[in-house]
């Protein structure tokens, strides 16, 4: 999926982007839920800084959003820690340890699992699902084409 976003910052590795998610929010069943606390329908994210497209703060760019395996990543973030937590509690309780000790050991196992997932994410998934900047939009001509739906 391609989107038009604004460049809000840039460093040597990443370009930081912002967009107002108007099209996606219109079809969402929870529309308005994101702004419950007063925040706008904005999405802030970072993209890979490629040397092919020279951008600076304030530019509008066309960004290709990657396909993300939501179920796999959700299981990694929620399922595995929950399984570890429940397994530790069940095993220790079955072995005759007290409820509080079993619970605290489960919480410790949960924390260690999240730490290991964080390390895996930092090393293996670091830039895998980041959007890629395809091109920089010229101020007047390309914005008119985007509004017509041609881009």
PDB file of C-alpha atoms in Angstrom:
ATOM      1  CA  UNK A   1       0.000   0.000   0.000  1.00  0.00           C
ATOM      2  CA  UNK A   2       1.292   3.454  -0.872  1.00  0.00           C
ATOM      3  CA  UNK A   3       0.707   6.597   1.155  1.00  0.00           C
ATOM      4  CA  UNK A   4       1.733  10.232   1.067  1.00  0.00           C
ATOM      5  CA  UNK A   5       3.535  11.341   4.233  1.00  0.00           C
ATOM      6  CA  UNK A   6       5.347  14.393   5.583  1.00  0.00           C
ATOM      7  CA  UNK A   7       9.005  14.264   6.577  1.00  0.00           C
ATOM      8  CA  UNK A   8       9.317  15.589  10.141  1.00  0.00           C
ATOM      9  CA  UNK A   9      12.965  14.720  10.830  1.00  0.00           C
ATOM     10  CA  UNK A  10      15.972  12.926   9.374  1.00  0.00           C
ATOM     11  CA  UNK A  11      19.195  11.382  10.653  1.00  0.00           C
ATOM     12  CA  UNK A  12      21.904   9.239   9.065  1.00  0.00           C
ATOM     13  CA  UNK A  13      19.916   5.980   9.374  1.00  0.00           C
ATOM     14  CA  UNK A  14      16.224   6.879   9.323  1.00  0.00           C
ATOM     15  CA  UNK A  15      13.688   9.361   8.031  1.00  0.00           C
ATOM     16  CA  UNK A  16      10.879  10.139  10.477  1.00  0.00           C
ATOM     17  CA  UNK A  17       7.446  10.547   8.905  1.00  0.00           C
ATOM     18  CA  UNK A  18       3.947  11.680   9.866  1.00  0.00           C
ATOM     19  CA  UNK A  19       0.638  11.194   8.138  1.00  0.00           C
ATOM     20  CA  UNK A  20      -3.004  11.825   8.891  1.00  0.00           C
ATOM     21  CA  UNK A  21      -4.844   8.530   8.459  1.00  0.00           C
ATOM     22  CA  UNK A  22      -8.058   9.893   6.998  1.00  0.00           C
ATOM     23  CA  UNK A  23      -8.846   7.161   4.449  1.00  0.00           C
ATOM     24  CA  UNK A  24      -8.127   4.284   6.809  1.00  0.00           C
ATOM     25  CA  UNK A  25     -10.008   5.901   9.695  1.00  0.00           C
ATOM     26  CA  UNK A  26     -13.183   6.421   7.655  1.00  0.00           C
ATOM     27  CA  UNK A  27     -13.659   2.675   7.117  1.00  0.00           C
ATOM     28  CA  UNK A  28     -12.624   1.659  10.633  1.00  0.00           C
ATOM     29  CA  UNK A  29     -15.278   0.439  13.066  1.00  0.00           C
ATOM     30  CA  UNK A  30     -13.416   2.145  15.905  1.00  0.00           C
ATOM     31  CA  UNK A  31     -13.040   5.495  14.170  1.00  0.00           C
ATOM     32  CA  UNK A  32     -12.747   8.243  16.666  1.00  0.00           C
ATOM     33  CA  UNK A  33     -11.440   5.809  19.267  1.00  0.00           C
ATOM     34  CA  UNK A  34      -7.843   6.825  18.613  1.00  0.00           C
ATOM     35  CA  UNK A  35      -8.678  10.433  19.410  1.00  0.00           C
ATOM     36  CA  UNK A  36     -10.410   9.706  22.724  1.00  0.00           C
ATOM     37  CA  UNK A  37      -7.614  11.333  24.670  1.00  0.00           C
ATOM     38  CA  UNK A  38      -7.544  14.352  22.391  1.00  0.00           C
ATOM     39  CA  UNK A  39      -4.828  13.211  19.993  1.00  0.00           C
ATOM     40  CA  UNK A  40      -5.216  13.617  16.244  1.00  0.00           C
ATOM     41  CA  UNK A  41      -5.527  10.734  13.770  1.00  0.00           C
ATOM     42  CA  UNK A  42      -1.810  10.910  13.104  1.00  0.00           C
ATOM     43  CA  UNK A  43       0.610   8.112  12.554  1.00  0.00           C
ATOM     44  CA  UNK A  44       4.279   8.776  13.298  1.00  0.00           C
ATOM     45  CA  UNK A  45       6.827   6.270  12.076  1.00  0.00           C
ATOM     46  CA  UNK A  46      10.320   5.906  10.742  1.00  0.00           C
ATOM     47  CA  UNK A  47      11.446   4.724   7.321  1.00  0.00           C
ATOM     48  CA  UNK A  48      14.690   3.496   5.911  1.00  0.00           C
ATOM     49  CA  UNK A  49      16.917   6.358   4.818  1.00  0.00           C
ATOM     50  CA  UNK A  50      17.884   5.476   1.271  1.00  0.00           C
ATOM     51  CA  UNK A  51      20.412   7.509  -0.637  1.00  0.00           C
ATOM     52  CA  UNK A  52      18.264   7.228  -3.784  1.00  0.00           C
ATOM     53  CA  UNK A  53      15.731   9.827  -2.622  1.00  0.00           C
ATOM     54  CA  UNK A  54      17.089  13.046  -1.148  1.00  0.00           C
ATOM     55  CA  UNK A  55      14.546  14.408   1.331  1.00  0.00           C
ATOM     56  CA  UNK A  56      14.606  17.080   3.985  1.00  0.00           C
ATOM     57  CA  UNK A  57      12.313  18.220   6.767  1.00  0.00           C
ATOM     58  CA  UNK A  58       8.974  19.469   5.418  1.00  0.00           C
ATOM     59  CA  UNK A  59       8.998  17.423   2.174  1.00  0.00           C
ATOM     60  CA  UNK A  60       6.097  15.234   1.109  1.00  0.00           C
ATOM     61  CA  UNK A  61       7.016  11.725   0.012  1.00  0.00           C
ATOM     62  CA  UNK A  62       5.320   8.618  -1.380  1.00  0.00           C
ATOM     63  CA  UNK A  63       5.939   5.680   0.945  1.00  0.00           C
ATOM     64  CA  UNK A  64       5.457   1.967   0.296  1.00  0.00           C
ATOM     65  CA  UNK A  65       4.040   0.286   3.402  1.00  0.00           C
ATOM     66  CA  UNK A  66       5.240  -3.323   3.862  1.00  0.00           C
ATOM     67  CA  UNK A  67       3.024  -6.352   4.310  1.00  0.00           C
ATOM     68  CA  UNK A  68       3.248  -7.284   7.987  1.00  0.00           C
ATOM     69  CA  UNK A  69       2.399 -10.779   9.311  1.00  0.00           C
ATOM     70  CA  UNK A  70       0.162  -9.524  12.109  1.00  0.00           C
ATOM     71  CA  UNK A  71      -0.743 -12.949  13.516  1.00  0.00           C
ATOM     72  CA  UNK A  72       2.888 -14.089  13.776  1.00  0.00           C
ATOM     73  CA  UNK A  73       4.045 -10.872  15.413  1.00  0.00           C
ATOM     74  CA  UNK A  74       1.064 -10.849  17.795  1.00  0.00           C
ATOM     75  CA  UNK A  75       1.811 -14.418  18.852  1.00  0.00           C
ATOM     76  CA  UNK A  76       5.454 -13.470  19.390  1.00  0.00           C
ATOM     77  CA  UNK A  77       4.513 -10.446  21.519  1.00  0.00           C
ATOM     78  CA  UNK A  78       1.559 -11.878  23.472  1.00  0.00           C
ATOM     79  CA  UNK A  79       1.226 -15.642  23.016  1.00  0.00           C
ATOM     80  CA  UNK A  80       4.715 -16.835  23.904  1.00  0.00           C
ATOM     81  CA  UNK A  81       4.997 -14.764  27.126  1.00  0.00           C
ATOM     82  CA  UNK A  82       1.530 -15.906  28.223  1.00  0.00           C
ATOM     83  CA  UNK A  83       2.412 -19.556  27.611  1.00  0.00           C
ATOM     84  CA  UNK A  84       5.656 -19.179  29.591  1.00  0.00           C
ATOM     85  CA  UNK A  85       3.838 -17.424  32.458  1.00  0.00           C
ATOM     86  CA  UNK A  86       1.094 -20.047  32.729  1.00  0.00           C
ATOM     87  CA  UNK A  87       3.553 -22.943  32.337  1.00  0.00           C
ATOM     88  CA  UNK A  88       5.794 -21.733  35.156  1.00  0.00           C
ATOM     89  CA  UNK A  89       2.850 -21.154  37.483  1.00  0.00           C
ATOM     90  CA  UNK A  90       1.337 -24.571  36.697  1.00  0.00           C
ATOM     91  CA  UNK A  91       4.591 -26.507  37.073  1.00  0.00           C
ATOM     92  CA  UNK A  92       5.616 -24.849  40.337  1.00  0.00           C
ATOM     93  CA  UNK A  93       2.126 -25.129  41.830  1.00  0.00           C
ATOM     94  CA  UNK A  94       1.989 -28.818  40.873  1.00  0.00           C
ATOM     95  CA  UNK A  95       5.387 -29.386  42.519  1.00  0.00           C
ATOM     96  CA  UNK A  96       3.983 -28.047  45.791  1.00  0.00           C
ATOM     97  CA  UNK A  97       5.344 -24.516  45.906  1.00  0.00           C
ATOM     98  CA  UNK A  98       3.176 -21.801  47.446  1.00  0.00           C
ATOM     99  CA  UNK A  99       0.797 -19.706  45.380  1.00  0.00           C
ATOM    100  CA  UNK A 100       2.746 -16.506  45.888  1.00  0.00           C
ATOM    101  CA  UNK A 101       6.102 -18.091  45.008  1.00  0.00           C
ATOM    102  CA  UNK A 102       4.601 -19.686  41.887  1.00  0.00           C
ATOM    103  CA  UNK A 103       3.071 -16.366  40.835  1.00  0.00           C
ATOM    104  CA  UNK A 104       6.281 -14.382  41.428  1.00  0.00           C
ATOM    105  CA  UNK A 105       8.334 -16.966  39.536  1.00  0.00           C
ATOM    106  CA  UNK A 106       5.799 -16.723  36.673  1.00  0.00           C
ATOM    107  CA  UNK A 107       6.144 -12.944  36.616  1.00  0.00           C
ATOM    108  CA  UNK A 108       9.937 -13.294  36.587  1.00  0.00           C
ATOM    109  CA  UNK A 109       9.692 -15.766  33.688  1.00  0.00           C
ATOM    110  CA  UNK A 110       7.386 -13.329  31.888  1.00  0.00           C
ATOM    111  CA  UNK A 111       9.924 -10.526  32.298  1.00  0.00           C
ATOM    112  CA  UNK A 112      12.777 -12.714  31.058  1.00  0.00           C
ATOM    113  CA  UNK A 113      10.679 -13.757  28.047  1.00  0.00           C
ATOM    114  CA  UNK A 114       9.947 -10.141  27.142  1.00  0.00           C
ATOM    115  CA  UNK A 115      13.645  -9.315  27.475  1.00  0.00           C
ATOM    116  CA  UNK A 116      14.575 -12.176  25.120  1.00  0.00           C
ATOM    117  CA  UNK A 117      11.902 -11.097  22.619  1.00  0.00           C
ATOM    118  CA  UNK A 118      13.246  -7.543  22.802  1.00  0.00           C
ATOM    119  CA  UNK A 119      16.761  -8.802  22.020  1.00  0.00           C
ATOM    120  CA  UNK A 120      15.433 -10.882  19.105  1.00  0.00           C
ATOM    121  CA  UNK A 121      13.537  -7.872  17.783  1.00  0.00           C
ATOM    122  CA  UNK A 122      16.625  -5.670  18.007  1.00  0.00           C
ATOM    123  CA  UNK A 123      18.835  -8.135  16.138  1.00  0.00           C
ATOM    124  CA  UNK A 124      16.573  -9.922  13.652  1.00  0.00           C
ATOM    125  CA  UNK A 125      13.509  -7.740  13.013  1.00  0.00           C
ATOM    126  CA  UNK A 126      15.146  -4.313  13.367  1.00  0.00           C
ATOM    127  CA  UNK A 127      14.440  -2.844   9.919  1.00  0.00           C
ATOM    128  CA  UNK A 128      12.506  -5.691   8.335  1.00  0.00           C
ATOM    129  CA  UNK A 129       9.020  -4.122   8.423  1.00  0.00           C
ATOM    130  CA  UNK A 130       9.882  -0.450   7.950  1.00  0.00           C
ATOM    131  CA  UNK A 131       8.236   1.493   5.127  1.00  0.00           C
ATOM    132  CA  UNK A 132      10.379   2.496   2.153  1.00  0.00           C
ATOM    133  CA  UNK A 133      10.380   5.958   0.586  1.00  0.00           C
ATOM    134  CA  UNK A 134       9.737   5.625  -3.144  1.00  0.00           C
ATOM    135  CA  UNK A 135       9.865   9.217  -4.308  1.00  0.00           C
ATOM    136  CA  UNK A 136       9.720  12.825  -3.227  1.00  0.00           C
ATOM    137  CA  UNK A 137       6.653  14.769  -4.324  1.00  0.00           C
ATOM    138  CA  UNK A 138       7.088  18.109  -5.978  1.00  0.00           C
ATOM    139  CA  UNK A 139       5.094  20.749  -4.167  1.00  0.00           C
ATOM    140  CA  UNK A 140       2.383  21.614  -6.718  1.00  0.00           C
ATOM    141  CA  UNK A 141       2.182  19.176  -9.616  1.00  0.00           C
ATOM    142  CA  UNK A 142       2.404  15.872  -7.752  1.00  0.00           C
ATOM    143  CA  UNK A 143       0.023  16.973  -4.988  1.00  0.00           C
ATOM    144  CA  UNK A 144      -2.685  17.706  -7.574  1.00  0.00           C
ATOM    145  CA  UNK A 145      -2.163  14.241  -9.077  1.00  0.00           C
ATOM    146  CA  UNK A 146      -2.402  12.703  -5.615  1.00  0.00           C
ATOM    147  CA  UNK A 147      -5.660  14.520  -4.879  1.00  0.00           C
ATOM    148  CA  UNK A 148      -7.127  13.178  -8.147  1.00  0.00           C
ATOM    149  CA  UNK A 149      -6.118   9.645  -7.157  1.00  0.00           C
ATOM    150  CA  UNK A 150      -3.609   9.194  -9.975  1.00  0.00           C
ATOM    151  CA  UNK A 151      -0.736   8.527  -7.542  1.00  0.00           C
TER     152      UNK A 151
END
